[in-house]
Coordinates of C-alpha atoms and ligand atoms in Angstrom, one line a residue:
M17 CA 49.0 5.0 -12.1
G18 CA 52.4 5.6 -10.7
Q19 CA 52.8 2.0 -9.4
P20 CA 51.4 -1.3 -10.4
I21 CA 48.5 -2.6 -8.3
P22 CA 48.7 -6.2 -7.1
A23 CA 46.2 -8.6 -8.7
R24 CA 43.5 -9.8 -6.5
S25 CA 44.2 -13.4 -5.7
D26 CA 40.6 -14.3 -5.1
H27 CA 39.1 -12.4 -8.0
H28 CA 39.5 -13.3 -11.7
G29 CA 39.5 -16.6 -13.4
D30 CA 37.5 -19.7 -12.7
D31 CA 35.6 -19.0 -9.5
H32 CA 32.5 -21.0 -10.2
R33 CA 32.9 -22.6 -6.8
D34 CA 32.6 -19.3 -5.0
D35 CA 28.9 -19.5 -4.3
D36 CA 29.1 -16.7 -1.8
W37 CA 30.6 -14.2 -4.1
W38 CA 27.6 -11.9 -3.7
R39 CA 28.2 -11.6 0.1
S40 CA 31.2 -9.3 -0.3
A41 CA 31.1 -8.2 -4.0
V42 CA 31.8 -4.9 -5.6
I43 CA 29.1 -4.4 -8.1
H44 CA 29.2 -1.7 -10.8
Q45 CA 25.9 -0.4 -12.2
V46 CA 25.8 0.2 -15.9
Y47 CA 23.2 2.5 -17.3
V48 CA 23.7 1.3 -20.8
R49 CA 22.3 4.4 -22.6
S50 CA 25.0 6.6 -21.1
F51 CA 27.9 4.2 -20.7
A52 CA 29.7 4.0 -24.1
D53 CA 28.4 4.4 -27.6
G54 CA 29.8 1.6 -29.8
D55 CA 27.9 2.4 -33.0
G56 CA 28.2 6.2 -32.8
D57 CA 24.4 6.9 -33.0
G58 CA 24.3 9.1 -29.8
T59 CA 23.1 6.3 -27.5
G60 CA 25.2 4.0 -25.4
D61 CA 24.9 0.4 -26.3
L62 CA 26.1 -3.2 -25.6
A63 CA 28.9 -2.9 -28.2
G64 CA 30.2 0.1 -26.1
V65 CA 30.0 -2.0 -22.9
R66 CA 31.9 -4.9 -24.6
E67 CA 34.7 -2.5 -25.7
K68 CA 35.0 -1.3 -22.1
L69 CA 35.1 -4.6 -20.4
P70 CA 38.8 -4.5 -19.9
Y71 CA 38.4 -1.1 -18.1
L72 CA 35.8 -2.7 -15.8
A73 CA 38.1 -5.7 -15.1
E74 CA 40.9 -3.4 -14.3
L75 CA 38.7 -1.5 -11.9
G76 CA 38.3 -4.8 -10.2
V77 CA 34.6 -5.2 -10.0
D78 CA 33.0 -8.6 -9.4
A79 CA 29.7 -8.0 -11.2
L80 CA 27.8 -5.6 -13.4
W81 CA 24.2 -4.6 -12.8
F82 CA 22.6 -3.5 -16.0
S83 CA 19.7 -1.1 -15.9
P84 CA 17.0 -2.5 -18.3
W85 CA 18.3 -3.2 -21.8
Y86 CA 15.1 -4.7 -23.2
L87 CA 12.9 -3.4 -26.0
S88 CA 11.4 -0.1 -24.7
P89 CA 9.9 3.1 -25.9
M90 CA 12.2 4.7 -23.3
K91 CA 9.5 6.8 -21.6
D92 CA 11.3 6.0 -18.4
G93 CA 14.8 5.2 -19.5
G94 CA 13.9 1.5 -20.2
Y95 CA 12.0 0.9 -17.0
D96 CA 9.0 0.7 -19.3
V97 CA 9.6 -2.7 -20.8
A98 CA 7.8 -3.7 -24.0
D99 CA 9.4 -7.1 -24.3
Y100 CA 11.8 -8.8 -21.9
R101 CA 13.1 -11.3 -24.5
T102 CA 14.2 -8.7 -26.9
V103 CA 17.1 -6.3 -26.5
D104 CA 16.2 -2.8 -27.5
P105 CA 17.7 -2.2 -31.0
A106 CA 19.2 1.1 -29.8
F107 CA 21.3 -1.1 -27.4
G108 CA 22.0 -4.1 -29.7
T109 CA 20.7 -7.6 -30.0
L110 CA 20.0 -10.6 -27.8
A111 CA 23.0 -12.4 -29.4
E112 CA 25.1 -9.4 -28.4
A113 CA 23.8 -9.6 -24.8
E114 CA 24.7 -13.3 -24.7
K115 CA 28.2 -12.5 -25.9
L116 CA 28.6 -9.7 -23.4
I117 CA 27.5 -12.0 -20.5
A118 CA 30.0 -14.6 -21.6
E119 CA 32.9 -12.2 -22.3
A120 CA 32.4 -10.5 -18.9
R121 CA 32.3 -13.9 -17.2
R122 CA 35.6 -14.8 -18.8
L123 CA 37.1 -11.7 -17.2
G124 CA 35.7 -12.8 -13.8
I125 CA 32.7 -10.4 -14.0
R126 CA 29.2 -11.6 -13.4
T127 CA 26.1 -10.1 -14.9
I128 CA 23.0 -8.9 -13.0
I129 CA 20.0 -7.8 -15.0
D130 CA 17.1 -5.6 -14.0
I131 CA 13.5 -6.9 -13.8
V132 CA 10.6 -4.5 -13.3
P133 CA 7.7 -6.6 -12.0
N134 CA 5.4 -3.7 -11.0
H135 CA 4.6 -2.5 -14.5
V136 CA 5.3 -2.9 -18.2
S137 CA 5.3 -0.4 -21.1
D138 CA 2.0 0.6 -22.6
Q139 CA 3.6 -0.9 -25.8
H140 CA 3.9 -4.3 -24.3
A141 CA 1.8 -6.9 -26.2
W142 CA -0.4 -7.6 -23.1
F143 CA -1.3 -4.0 -22.7
R144 CA -2.0 -3.4 -26.3
A145 CA -4.3 -6.4 -26.3
A146 CA -5.9 -5.1 -23.1
L147 CA -6.7 -1.8 -24.8
A148 CA -8.1 -3.6 -27.8
G149 CA -10.6 -5.1 -25.3
G150 CA -9.0 -8.6 -24.9
P151 CA -9.0 -10.8 -21.8
E152 CA -5.5 -9.4 -21.1
R153 CA -7.3 -6.6 -19.4
D154 CA -7.4 -8.9 -16.3
L155 CA -3.6 -8.7 -16.2
F156 CA -3.8 -5.0 -15.3
H157 CA -5.9 -2.9 -12.9
F158 CA -8.7 -1.6 -15.0
R159 CA -11.6 0.0 -13.1
P160 CA -14.6 2.2 -13.9
G161 CA -14.2 5.8 -12.7
R162 CA -16.1 7.5 -9.9
G163 CA -18.5 10.3 -10.4
E164 CA -21.7 10.4 -12.4
H165 CA -20.0 9.6 -15.7
G166 CA -17.0 7.8 -14.5
E167 CA -15.0 11.0 -15.0
L168 CA -13.1 10.7 -11.7
P169 CA -10.2 8.3 -11.0
P170 CA -11.2 5.1 -9.2
N171 CA -9.3 6.1 -6.0
N172 CA -7.0 8.8 -4.6
W173 CA -3.6 7.2 -5.3
T174 CA -1.0 9.4 -6.8
S175 CA 1.8 8.5 -9.2
E176 CA 5.4 8.3 -7.8
F177 CA 6.2 10.8 -10.6
G178 CA 3.5 13.2 -9.6
G179 CA -0.2 13.5 -10.7
P180 CA -2.9 10.9 -10.4
A181 CA -2.0 7.2 -10.6
W182 CA -4.9 6.6 -13.1
T183 CA -5.4 7.2 -16.7
R184 CA -8.7 6.8 -18.5
V185 CA -8.8 4.9 -21.8
T186 CA -10.8 5.4 -24.8
E187 CA -12.5 2.2 -25.6
P188 CA -12.4 0.5 -29.0
D189 CA -15.8 2.0 -29.7
G190 CA -14.4 5.5 -29.2
I191 CA -16.2 6.2 -25.9
P192 CA -14.3 7.1 -22.7
G193 CA -14.2 4.0 -20.6
D194 CA -12.3 2.5 -17.7
W195 CA -9.3 3.8 -16.0
Y196 CA -6.0 1.9 -15.5
L197 CA -3.6 2.1 -12.7
H198 CA 0.0 3.3 -13.1
L199 CA 2.1 4.0 -10.0
F200 CA 4.7 5.6 -12.3
A201 CA 4.1 7.3 -15.7
P202 CA 0.9 6.6 -17.7
E203 CA 3.1 4.7 -20.2
Q204 CA 3.9 2.2 -17.4
P205 CA 0.6 0.4 -16.5
D206 CA 0.8 -1.7 -13.3
L207 CA 0.4 -5.5 -13.6
D208 CA -2.1 -7.3 -11.4
W209 CA 0.0 -9.7 -9.4
A210 CA -3.1 -11.6 -8.2
H211 CA -3.3 -13.1 -11.7
P212 CA -1.5 -16.4 -12.0
A213 CA -0.4 -15.6 -15.6
V214 CA 1.6 -12.6 -14.3
R215 CA 3.5 -14.8 -11.9
Q216 CA 4.1 -17.5 -14.4
E217 CA 5.4 -15.0 -17.0
H218 CA 7.9 -13.6 -14.6
E219 CA 9.2 -16.9 -13.6
D220 CA 9.6 -17.8 -17.3
I221 CA 11.5 -14.5 -17.8
L222 CA 13.8 -15.3 -15.0
R223 CA 14.6 -18.7 -16.5
F224 CA 15.0 -17.1 -19.9
W225 CA 17.9 -14.9 -18.6
F226 CA 19.4 -17.5 -16.2
E227 CA 19.7 -19.9 -19.1
R228 CA 21.8 -17.2 -20.8
G229 CA 24.3 -17.0 -18.0
V230 CA 22.9 -14.2 -15.9
A231 CA 24.1 -14.5 -12.3
G232 CA 21.7 -12.2 -10.6
V233 CA 18.6 -10.0 -10.9
R234 CA 17.9 -6.5 -9.5
V235 CA 14.2 -6.3 -8.6
D236 CA 12.8 -2.9 -9.5
S237 CA 10.4 -1.3 -7.1
A238 CA 10.3 -4.5 -5.2
A239 CA 7.9 -3.5 -2.5
L240 CA 5.2 -2.2 -4.8
P241 CA 3.7 -5.0 -7.1
A242 CA 1.0 -6.4 -4.8
K243 CA -2.1 -4.3 -4.4
D244 CA -5.1 -4.5 -2.1
P245 CA -7.7 -6.2 -4.4
L246 CA -10.3 -3.7 -3.4
L247 CA -8.1 -0.7 -4.4
P248 CA -9.3 1.4 -1.6
D249 CA -8.4 5.1 -1.1
L250 CA -5.1 5.6 0.6
V251 CA -5.7 6.8 4.1
E252 CA -2.3 7.2 5.8
G253 CA -1.9 5.3 9.0
R254 CA -5.0 3.1 8.6
G255 CA -4.3 -0.6 8.3
P256 CA -2.0 -2.2 5.8
H257 CA -0.9 0.1 3.0
P258 CA -2.9 -0.7 -0.2
Y259 CA 0.1 -1.0 -2.3
V260 CA 3.4 -0.7 -0.4
D261 CA 5.0 -3.7 1.2
R262 CA 2.0 -6.0 1.2
D263 CA 2.3 -9.5 2.8
E264 CA 1.3 -11.3 -0.4
L265 CA 4.6 -10.2 -2.0
H266 CA 6.6 -12.6 0.0
D267 CA 5.0 -15.6 -1.7
V268 CA 6.1 -14.2 -5.1
Y269 CA 9.7 -13.8 -4.0
R270 CA 9.7 -17.3 -2.5
A271 CA 8.7 -18.7 -5.8
W272 CA 11.4 -16.5 -7.5
R273 CA 14.0 -17.8 -5.1
A274 CA 13.2 -21.3 -5.9
V275 CA 13.9 -20.6 -9.6
A276 CA 17.1 -18.7 -8.8
D277 CA 18.3 -21.5 -6.6
E278 CA 18.2 -23.9 -9.6
Y279 CA 20.8 -21.7 -11.3
G280 CA 22.7 -20.5 -8.3
A281 CA 21.6 -16.9 -9.1
V282 CA 21.0 -14.1 -6.6
F283 CA 18.6 -11.2 -6.1
V284 CA 19.1 -7.6 -5.0
G285 CA 15.8 -5.9 -4.2
E286 CA 15.0 -2.2 -4.6
V287 CA 13.2 -2.1 -1.3
W288 CA 12.6 1.5 0.0
L289 CA 11.1 0.9 3.4
P290 CA 11.6 2.9 6.6
D291 CA 10.7 0.1 8.9
A292 CA 13.8 -2.1 9.5
E293 CA 11.9 -5.2 10.5
R294 CA 9.6 -5.0 7.5
F295 CA 12.6 -4.5 5.3
A296 CA 14.4 -7.5 6.6
R297 CA 11.4 -9.7 5.9
Y298 CA 12.4 -9.5 2.2
L299 CA 15.8 -10.9 3.1
R300 CA 14.7 -14.1 4.8
P301 CA 16.7 -17.1 3.7
D302 CA 14.1 -18.3 1.2
E303 CA 13.4 -14.8 -0.3
L304 CA 15.8 -12.2 -1.8
H305 CA 19.5 -12.5 -1.1
T306 CA 20.2 -8.8 -0.6
A307 CA 18.5 -5.4 -0.9
F308 CA 19.8 -1.9 -1.5
N309 CA 20.7 0.2 1.6
F310 CA 18.9 3.4 1.0
S311 CA 19.3 4.6 4.6
F312 CA 23.1 4.8 4.0
M313 CA 22.6 6.3 0.5
T314 CA 20.4 9.1 1.8
C315 CA 22.4 9.7 5.1
P316 CA 24.0 13.1 5.5
W317 CA 27.7 13.6 5.9
D318 CA 27.6 13.4 9.7
A319 CA 29.6 11.0 11.8
A320 CA 26.9 10.2 14.3
R321 CA 24.2 9.7 11.7
L322 CA 26.5 7.6 9.5
R323 CA 27.4 5.4 12.5
T324 CA 23.8 5.0 13.4
S325 CA 22.9 4.1 9.8
I326 CA 25.8 1.5 9.7
D327 CA 24.8 0.0 13.1
E328 CA 21.1 -0.2 12.2
T329 CA 21.9 -1.7 8.8
L330 CA 24.1 -4.4 10.4
A331 CA 21.5 -5.0 13.2
E332 CA 18.6 -5.4 10.8
H333 CA 20.5 -7.8 8.5
A334 CA 21.9 -10.0 11.3
P335 CA 18.8 -11.9 12.2
V336 CA 18.2 -13.1 8.6
G337 CA 21.8 -13.7 7.9
A338 CA 21.8 -11.5 4.8
P339 CA 24.8 -9.3 3.9
A340 CA 24.4 -5.6 4.0
T341 CA 24.8 -3.5 0.9
W342 CA 26.5 -0.1 0.8
V343 CA 25.3 2.4 -1.8
L344 CA 26.3 6.0 -2.3
C345 CA 24.3 6.8 -5.4
N346 CA 22.5 5.3 -8.5
H347 CA 20.8 6.4 -11.6
D348 CA 17.9 7.9 -9.7
V349 CA 19.7 10.2 -7.2
T350 CA 22.0 13.2 -7.0
R351 CA 25.6 12.2 -7.7
T352 CA 27.8 11.8 -4.6
V353 CA 30.3 14.6 -5.2
T354 CA 27.5 17.0 -5.7
R355 CA 25.4 15.8 -2.7
Y356 CA 28.3 16.0 -0.3
G357 CA 29.2 19.5 -1.6
R358 CA 25.8 21.0 -0.6
A359 CA 24.4 22.5 2.6
D360 CA 22.1 19.5 2.8
T361 CA 24.3 16.4 2.3
G362 CA 21.4 13.9 2.6
F363 CA 19.2 12.9 -0.2
D364 CA 15.4 13.4 -0.6
F365 CA 13.6 13.4 -3.9
A366 CA 11.2 16.0 -2.6
A367 CA 14.1 18.5 -1.9
K368 CA 15.5 18.4 -5.4
A369 CA 15.6 21.9 -7.0
F370 CA 17.3 23.8 -9.8
G371 CA 20.2 26.0 -8.9
T372 CA 21.3 24.5 -5.6
P373 CA 24.7 25.9 -4.6
T374 CA 27.4 23.3 -4.6
D375 CA 31.1 23.2 -3.5
L376 CA 32.4 20.5 -5.7
A377 CA 35.9 20.5 -4.2
L378 CA 34.5 19.9 -0.8
G379 CA 32.0 17.3 -2.1
T380 CA 34.8 15.5 -4.0
R381 CA 37.0 15.3 -0.8
R382 CA 34.1 13.8 1.1
A383 CA 33.2 11.4 -1.7
R384 CA 36.8 10.1 -1.7
A385 CA 36.5 9.5 2.0
A386 CA 33.1 7.9 1.6
A387 CA 34.5 5.5 -1.0
L388 CA 37.1 4.2 1.5
L389 CA 34.4 4.1 4.2
S390 CA 32.0 2.0 2.2
L391 CA 34.6 -0.3 0.8
A392 CA 35.8 -1.1 4.3
L393 CA 32.4 -2.1 5.5
P394 CA 31.2 -5.7 5.6
G395 CA 28.9 -6.7 2.8
T396 CA 28.4 -5.7 -0.8
V397 CA 29.3 -2.4 -2.3
Y398 CA 27.5 -0.8 -5.3
L399 CA 29.2 1.6 -7.5
Y400 CA 27.3 3.6 -10.1
Q401 CA 29.0 4.3 -13.4
G402 CA 31.0 7.5 -13.3
E403 CA 31.1 7.5 -9.5
E404 CA 34.7 6.2 -9.7
L405 CA 35.4 9.2 -11.9
G406 CA 33.9 11.7 -9.5
L407 CA 31.4 12.9 -12.0
P408 CA 29.2 15.7 -10.6
E409 CA 25.5 16.0 -11.1
V410 CA 24.8 18.0 -14.2
E411 CA 22.1 20.7 -14.3
V412 CA 20.6 19.6 -17.6
A413 CA 18.9 22.4 -19.5
R414 CA 15.1 22.1 -19.4
E415 CA 14.8 21.6 -23.1
H416 CA 17.0 18.6 -23.0
I417 CA 15.5 16.8 -20.0
Q418 CA 13.8 13.5 -20.8
D419 CA 13.1 12.2 -17.4
P420 CA 9.3 12.1 -16.8
M421 CA 9.8 13.2 -13.2
H422 CA 10.6 16.7 -14.5
A423 CA 7.5 17.1 -16.7
R424 CA 5.1 15.5 -14.2
S425 CA 6.3 17.8 -11.5
G426 CA 5.2 20.7 -13.6
G427 CA 8.8 21.6 -14.3
T428 CA 9.9 22.2 -10.7
D429 CA 11.8 18.9 -10.2
P430 CA 15.1 18.8 -12.3
G431 CA 14.5 15.1 -12.6
R432 CA 17.2 12.4 -12.7
D433 CA 18.9 13.1 -16.0
G434 CA 21.6 15.0 -14.2
C435 CA 23.2 11.8 -13.1
R436 CA 22.7 10.1 -16.5
V437 CA 24.9 12.2 -18.7
P438 CA 27.1 10.2 -21.1
L439 CA 30.4 9.2 -19.6
P440 CA 33.7 10.8 -20.6
W441 CA 36.3 8.3 -21.7
A442 CA 39.0 10.3 -23.6
A443 CA 39.6 14.0 -23.0
K444 CA 40.7 14.9 -26.5
E445 CA 38.1 13.0 -28.5
P446 CA 34.7 14.4 -29.6
Y447 CA 32.1 14.1 -26.9
A448 CA 34.9 13.2 -24.5
G449 CA 35.3 9.8 -26.2
F450 CA 31.7 8.7 -25.5
G451 CA 31.8 7.4 -29.0
S452 CA 29.0 9.4 -30.6
R453 CA 29.3 11.0 -34.0
N454 CA 26.8 13.7 -33.1
T455 CA 25.6 15.2 -29.8
P456 CA 24.7 12.3 -27.5
W457 CA 21.1 11.7 -26.3
L458 CA 21.9 14.0 -23.3
P459 CA 24.5 16.7 -24.0
Q460 CA 27.6 16.8 -21.9
P461 CA 28.4 20.1 -20.1
D462 CA 31.6 22.1 -20.7
G463 CA 34.5 20.8 -18.8
W464 CA 33.3 17.2 -18.9
A465 CA 36.5 16.0 -20.6
M466 CA 38.4 16.9 -17.4
Y467 CA 36.9 13.8 -15.8
A468 CA 37.8 11.5 -18.6
V469 CA 39.1 8.0 -17.9
D470 CA 42.3 8.7 -19.9
R471 CA 43.0 11.8 -17.8
Q472 CA 42.6 9.8 -14.6
Q473 CA 44.0 6.4 -15.3
D474 CA 47.7 7.3 -14.9
D475 CA 47.2 10.0 -12.3
P476 CA 48.1 8.6 -8.8
G477 CA 45.9 11.3 -7.2
S478 CA 42.8 10.6 -9.2
L479 CA 39.6 9.2 -7.8
L480 CA 39.8 6.4 -10.4
T481 CA 43.2 5.4 -9.0
L482 CA 41.8 5.5 -5.5
Y483 CA 38.9 3.2 -6.4
R484 CA 41.2 0.8 -8.2
R485 CA 43.5 0.5 -5.3
A486 CA 40.8 0.3 -2.7
I487 CA 38.9 -2.4 -4.6
R488 CA 42.2 -4.4 -4.9
L489 CA 43.0 -4.1 -1.2
R490 CA 39.5 -4.6 0.1
P491 CA 39.6 -8.4 0.4
A492 CA 42.2 -7.9 3.1
F493 CA 39.4 -6.7 5.4
G494 CA 38.0 -10.2 5.3
T495 CA 34.4 -11.1 5.7
G496 CA 34.1 -10.8 9.5
P497 CA 32.3 -8.2 11.5
L498 CA 33.4 -4.7 12.3
T499 CA 34.3 -3.4 15.8
W500 CA 33.9 0.2 16.6
L501 CA 37.0 1.8 18.3
P502 CA 37.0 4.7 20.6
A503 CA 37.5 7.9 18.6
P504 CA 37.2 11.7 19.0
E505 CA 33.8 13.2 18.3
G506 CA 33.1 13.4 14.6
V507 CA 35.5 10.6 13.8
L508 CA 34.4 7.1 12.6
A509 CA 36.9 4.4 13.6
F510 CA 36.5 0.7 13.2
E511 CA 38.5 -2.5 12.9
R512 CA 38.0 -5.4 10.7
A513 CA 40.1 -8.5 10.2
D514 CA 43.8 -8.7 10.9
G515 CA 44.1 -5.4 12.7
L516 CA 43.0 -3.5 9.6
R517 CA 41.3 -0.2 10.6
C518 CA 39.3 2.4 8.8
L519 CA 39.2 5.9 10.2
V520 CA 37.1 8.7 8.7
N521 CA 37.4 12.3 10.0
L522 CA 34.1 14.2 9.7
A523 CA 35.1 16.6 12.4
D524 CA 36.1 20.2 11.7
T525 CA 39.7 19.8 12.6
P526 CA 42.5 17.3 11.9
V527 CA 42.9 14.4 14.4
D528 CA 45.9 12.4 15.5
L529 CA 46.3 9.0 13.9
P530 CA 46.3 6.2 16.4
G531 CA 49.4 3.9 16.6
H532 CA 49.8 1.8 13.4
T533 CA 52.3 -0.2 11.5
G534 CA 51.4 1.1 8.1
I535 CA 49.1 3.2 6.0
L536 CA 47.4 1.1 3.3
L537 CA 45.5 3.9 1.6
A538 CA 44.3 7.4 2.3
S539 CA 41.6 9.3 0.5
G540 CA 43.6 12.6 0.6
P541 CA 47.0 14.1 1.3
F542 CA 48.4 14.2 4.9
D543 CA 49.4 17.8 4.7
T544 CA 49.2 18.0 8.5
G545 CA 51.9 15.5 9.3
N546 CA 50.7 12.5 11.2
R547 CA 47.2 13.9 11.6
L548 CA 44.2 12.9 9.6
P549 CA 42.8 16.0 7.9
K550 CA 39.1 16.7 8.0
D551 CA 36.9 15.0 5.4
T552 CA 39.6 12.4 4.9
A553 CA 39.6 8.6 5.4
V554 CA 42.5 6.3 5.9
W555 CA 43.0 2.5 6.0
L556 CA 45.6 1.6 8.7
R557 CA 47.4 -1.6 9.5
T558 CA 48.0 -2.0 13.2
R559 CA 49.9 -5.3 13.2
P560 CA 53.0 -6.4 11.3
A561 CA 52.2 -6.8 7.6
R562 CA 51.6 -10.2 6.1
F563 CA 51.8 -8.6 2.7
S564 CA 52.5 -5.1 1.7
A565 CA 50.8 -3.0 -0.9
P566 CA 53.0 -1.0 -3.2
E567 CA 51.5 2.3 -2.2
E568 CA 51.8 1.4 1.5
S569 CA 53.9 3.8 3.5
P570 CA 55.4 2.6 6.8
S571 CA 55.0 4.9 9.7
Ligands
NOJ625 C1 13.0 2.5 -9.8 C2 14.0 2.7 -10.9 O1 15.3 2.8 -10.3 C3 13.6 4.0 -11.5 O2 14.6 4.5 -12.4 C4 12.3 3.8 -12.2 O3 11.9 5.1 -12.7 C5 11.2 3.3 -11.3 N1 11.7 2.3 -10.4 C6 10.1 2.8 -12.1 O4 10.4 1.6 -12.7

């Protein structure tokens, strides 16, 4: 970086008293497998993360959310958990996870883990015992098939990954028997949340990790675990859905909240629900603290639609007093610079296709602007590893794709590996410094080194530098509400605390900047004088400065 960045006064050090940290945090998602390879075996690991903690501290993030690091056959990148109390040997050991949690905390960074209540791996002890005919069968959804010989699945539900949501087992006596439910891959059998042992086990797992210093939990597929006990056919539009967003779930999360409250820990739910009122029910004061904002994440690059998404988000959170979250991408969706560089700038799983034309320069310009937009909004911001480097989605060659979404779509869906390619850390090192001795678990494409951290860290114009500066300056916006300001069509303009304003130009032409006393940060060059170019965002000061940032230019 050209100039030093001021330290955040409220950030590092002993902030145990800051119980509300999660209301305005910047949280960085770590997909361990692809983050950094500490032992050189081709797979990212906890040793790699520990080495890179100084990088994360310098980025200025408040917490790390780790996608699952537990023992897993990796049929769904670790979302198929075989044992919650063991770290997968490919990633390290439990002792290393404990060290990582403590080391991060010393740098002012909290740890959020990922719990997957809907299902386990088919290698989990419970499911193996169930297949062997044990009473553990009651912990899952086993049912006889329909048809004369039970040869048809028990109902018409389909897997989120494509194909039927049921697989028939061969009983210990060698005869085809019952079917079991899996809303995802067959290697991910669904648990029966009506069974008290399932609830007890998850409360114990929460305690197990809270005892180890974990400060929060991301709840995977949080609206799916409860099922209609009769497992009826799905008939769209008739009565309560048999497995999405069932009322029984709220009891589960109330019990979890009671456990978390003993430790001062927090939840973020993966709640994909179109209905704002139903969504907000998960965020009542005795349930989950926060949930991901998928409306914002899937919203096209369009001023009116973004404004509506922001307004609706704030309106749905207000009655329950929960902070909003702002998310641009994660390990499941197309990377931001790619999405914004396409004709369709929204995101929809069903629309994913090989060979979609992309203008990366355009997408990157917009992603830079979107970074300043999301970091200026009230609430929590999530950042997915590599987003701060502007990594594009990679079109992974079919023979290397591991994501089950690809195979289960019959090969039409490129799957999600394109956003999971191992990170580039050092341009001149083998595998762009990921750390592997041989090709990493997913190969990196040509040109990957150009995005490397060591290429960006001293470049004042890099996306990494923009993120670092923005995260450092963000506390100046305070925790108060936002007020929209009059602005030309296609421009988002709002004010936060202390006369700080954020303007984003999504119109086709540059717009005049309103009166201001200083420019804190801009997402791109002002090559049009005092006019904000298109696809550019700026943070403005409109009152005399109480402090000045080194990069601030008076106007
Ligand atoms: C949501 C996770 O983000 C995704 O990666 C996973 O495949 C499914 N839940 C199933 O656990």
